[in-house]
Protein backbone atom coordinates (compact mmCIF):
# COMPACT_ATOMS: atom_id res chain seq x y z
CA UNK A 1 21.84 13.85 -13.79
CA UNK A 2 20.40 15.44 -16.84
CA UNK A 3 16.76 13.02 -16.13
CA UNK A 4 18.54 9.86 -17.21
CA UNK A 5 17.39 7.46 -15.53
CA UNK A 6 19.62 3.59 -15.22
CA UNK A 7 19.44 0.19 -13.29
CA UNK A 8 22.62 -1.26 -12.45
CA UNK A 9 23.48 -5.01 -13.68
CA UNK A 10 20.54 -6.93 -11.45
CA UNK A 11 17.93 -5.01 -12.89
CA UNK A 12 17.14 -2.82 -9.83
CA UNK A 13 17.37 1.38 -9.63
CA UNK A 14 20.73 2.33 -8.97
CA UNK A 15 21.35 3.07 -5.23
CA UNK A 16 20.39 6.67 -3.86
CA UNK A 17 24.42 6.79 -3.21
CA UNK A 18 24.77 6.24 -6.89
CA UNK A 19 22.37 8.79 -8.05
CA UNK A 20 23.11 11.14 -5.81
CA UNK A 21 26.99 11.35 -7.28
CA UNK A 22 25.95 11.63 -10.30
CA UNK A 23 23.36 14.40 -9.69
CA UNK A 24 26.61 16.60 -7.58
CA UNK A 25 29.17 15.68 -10.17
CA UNK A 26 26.14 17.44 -13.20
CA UNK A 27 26.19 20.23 -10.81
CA UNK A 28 29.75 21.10 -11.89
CA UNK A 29 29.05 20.74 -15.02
CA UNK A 30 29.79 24.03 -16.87
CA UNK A 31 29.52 23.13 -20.63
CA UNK A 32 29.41 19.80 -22.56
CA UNK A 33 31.68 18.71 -25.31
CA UNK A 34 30.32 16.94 -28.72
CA UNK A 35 33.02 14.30 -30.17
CA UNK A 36 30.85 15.02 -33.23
CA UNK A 37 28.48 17.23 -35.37
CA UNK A 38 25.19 15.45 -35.67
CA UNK A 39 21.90 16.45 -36.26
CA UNK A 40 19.12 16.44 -33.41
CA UNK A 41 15.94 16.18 -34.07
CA UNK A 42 13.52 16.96 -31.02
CA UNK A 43 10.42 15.49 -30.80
CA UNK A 44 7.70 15.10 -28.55
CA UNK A 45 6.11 11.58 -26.84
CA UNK A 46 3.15 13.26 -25.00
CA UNK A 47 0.94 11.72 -27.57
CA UNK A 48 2.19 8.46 -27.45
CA UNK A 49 2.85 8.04 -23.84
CA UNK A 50 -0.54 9.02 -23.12
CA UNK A 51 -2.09 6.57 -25.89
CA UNK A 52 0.37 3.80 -24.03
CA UNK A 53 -0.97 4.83 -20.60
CA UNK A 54 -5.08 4.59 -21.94
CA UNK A 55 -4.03 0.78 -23.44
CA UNK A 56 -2.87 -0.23 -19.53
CA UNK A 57 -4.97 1.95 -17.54
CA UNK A 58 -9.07 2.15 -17.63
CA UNK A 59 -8.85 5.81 -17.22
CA UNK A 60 -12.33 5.89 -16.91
CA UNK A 61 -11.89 3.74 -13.44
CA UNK A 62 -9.21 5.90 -12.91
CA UNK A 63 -11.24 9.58 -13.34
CA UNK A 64 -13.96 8.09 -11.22
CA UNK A 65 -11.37 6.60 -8.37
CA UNK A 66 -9.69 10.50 -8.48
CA UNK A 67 -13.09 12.24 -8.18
CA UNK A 68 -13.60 11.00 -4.45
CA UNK A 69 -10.25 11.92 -3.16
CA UNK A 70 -7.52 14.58 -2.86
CA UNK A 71 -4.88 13.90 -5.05
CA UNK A 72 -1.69 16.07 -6.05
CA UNK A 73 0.27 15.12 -9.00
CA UNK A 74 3.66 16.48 -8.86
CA UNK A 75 5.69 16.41 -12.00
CA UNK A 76 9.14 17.77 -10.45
CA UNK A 77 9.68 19.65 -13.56
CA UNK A 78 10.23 16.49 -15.31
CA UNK A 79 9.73 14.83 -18.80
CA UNK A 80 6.19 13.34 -17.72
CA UNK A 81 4.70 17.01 -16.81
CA UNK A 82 3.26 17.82 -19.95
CA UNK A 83 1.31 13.83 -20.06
CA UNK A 84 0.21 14.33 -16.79
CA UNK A 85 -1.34 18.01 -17.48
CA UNK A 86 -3.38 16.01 -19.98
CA UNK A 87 -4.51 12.89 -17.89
CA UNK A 88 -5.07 14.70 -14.38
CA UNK A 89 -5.86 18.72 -15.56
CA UNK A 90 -9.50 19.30 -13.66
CA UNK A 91 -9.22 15.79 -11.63
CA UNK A 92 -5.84 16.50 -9.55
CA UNK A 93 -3.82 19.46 -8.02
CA UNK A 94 -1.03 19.86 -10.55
CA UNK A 95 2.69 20.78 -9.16
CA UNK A 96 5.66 21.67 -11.25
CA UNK A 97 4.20 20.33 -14.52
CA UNK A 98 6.57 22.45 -16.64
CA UNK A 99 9.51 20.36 -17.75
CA UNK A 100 12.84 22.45 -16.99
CA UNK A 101 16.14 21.44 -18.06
CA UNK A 102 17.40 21.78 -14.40
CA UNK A 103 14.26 20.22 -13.03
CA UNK A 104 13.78 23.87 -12.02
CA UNK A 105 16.75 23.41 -8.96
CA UNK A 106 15.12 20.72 -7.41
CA UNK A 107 16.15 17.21 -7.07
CA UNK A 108 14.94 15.08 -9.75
CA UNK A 109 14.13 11.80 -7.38
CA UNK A 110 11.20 11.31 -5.82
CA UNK A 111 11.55 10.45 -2.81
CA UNK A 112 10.77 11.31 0.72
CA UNK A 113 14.45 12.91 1.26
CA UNK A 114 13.98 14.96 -1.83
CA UNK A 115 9.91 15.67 -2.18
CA UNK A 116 8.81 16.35 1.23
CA UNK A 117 6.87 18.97 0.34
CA UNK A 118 4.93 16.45 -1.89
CA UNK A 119 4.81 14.15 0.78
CA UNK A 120 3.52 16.91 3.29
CA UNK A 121 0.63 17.86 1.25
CA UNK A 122 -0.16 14.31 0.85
CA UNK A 123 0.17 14.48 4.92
CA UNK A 124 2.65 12.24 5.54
CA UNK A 125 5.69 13.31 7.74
CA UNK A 126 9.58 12.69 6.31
CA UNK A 127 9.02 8.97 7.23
CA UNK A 128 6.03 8.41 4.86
CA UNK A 129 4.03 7.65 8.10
CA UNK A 130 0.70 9.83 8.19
CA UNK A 131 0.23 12.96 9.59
CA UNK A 132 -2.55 13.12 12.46
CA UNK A 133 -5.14 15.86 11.72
């Protein structure tokens, strides 16, 4: 699904079922056609998603909350990997921080279908309930 990311007309995510066509139909994909030549210009947000992040969080609170706990952040190879290497890096076990433009071959939603091994280190079992010790 290339990381977009859409809410159908009532403002909600659009339905795993939805999503989950989309993601097999990009599968298929084998090239991509441009109607027309236009100039790209990449750029990156890290800076100012993280300066958007410090106006609605306290980190501080949030450093001090982290230090007492276990916490893995897993990026799924996504977009936000690279902002959350720079919030969490020495507070948080970081997973699959690296953006890839595949999401690295795994599904891009996270979810308990698609991240249970994210959900298993956080010991929960594939109904989010937690895992006895």
């Amino acid at each position: 699904d290339f990381g977009v990311k859409f809410n159908t007309a009532d403002g909600a995510p659009a339905r795993e079922h939805l999503t989950e066509a989309v993601y097999e139909a990009s599968l298929r994909l084998d090239r991509v056609r441009m109607a027309a030549t236009a100039a790209v210009e990449v750029v990156s947000a890290t800076d100012d998603y993280v300066a958007l992040l410090a106006e609605c969080f306290d980190m501080e609170r949030v450093a001090a909350a982290l230090a007492s706990r276990v916490v893995v952040v897993d990026a799924m190879h996504g977009a936000a990997g690279p902002a959350a290497r720079r919030l969490f890096e020495g507070r948080a076990t970081l997973v699959r921080c690296d953006p890839l433009p595949d999401f690295g071959g795994c599904h891009p939603d996270p979810n308990l279908k698609w991240a249970s091994d994210l959900a298993a280190a956080a010991g929960l079992d594939a109904a989010g309930r937690r895992v006895a010790e």
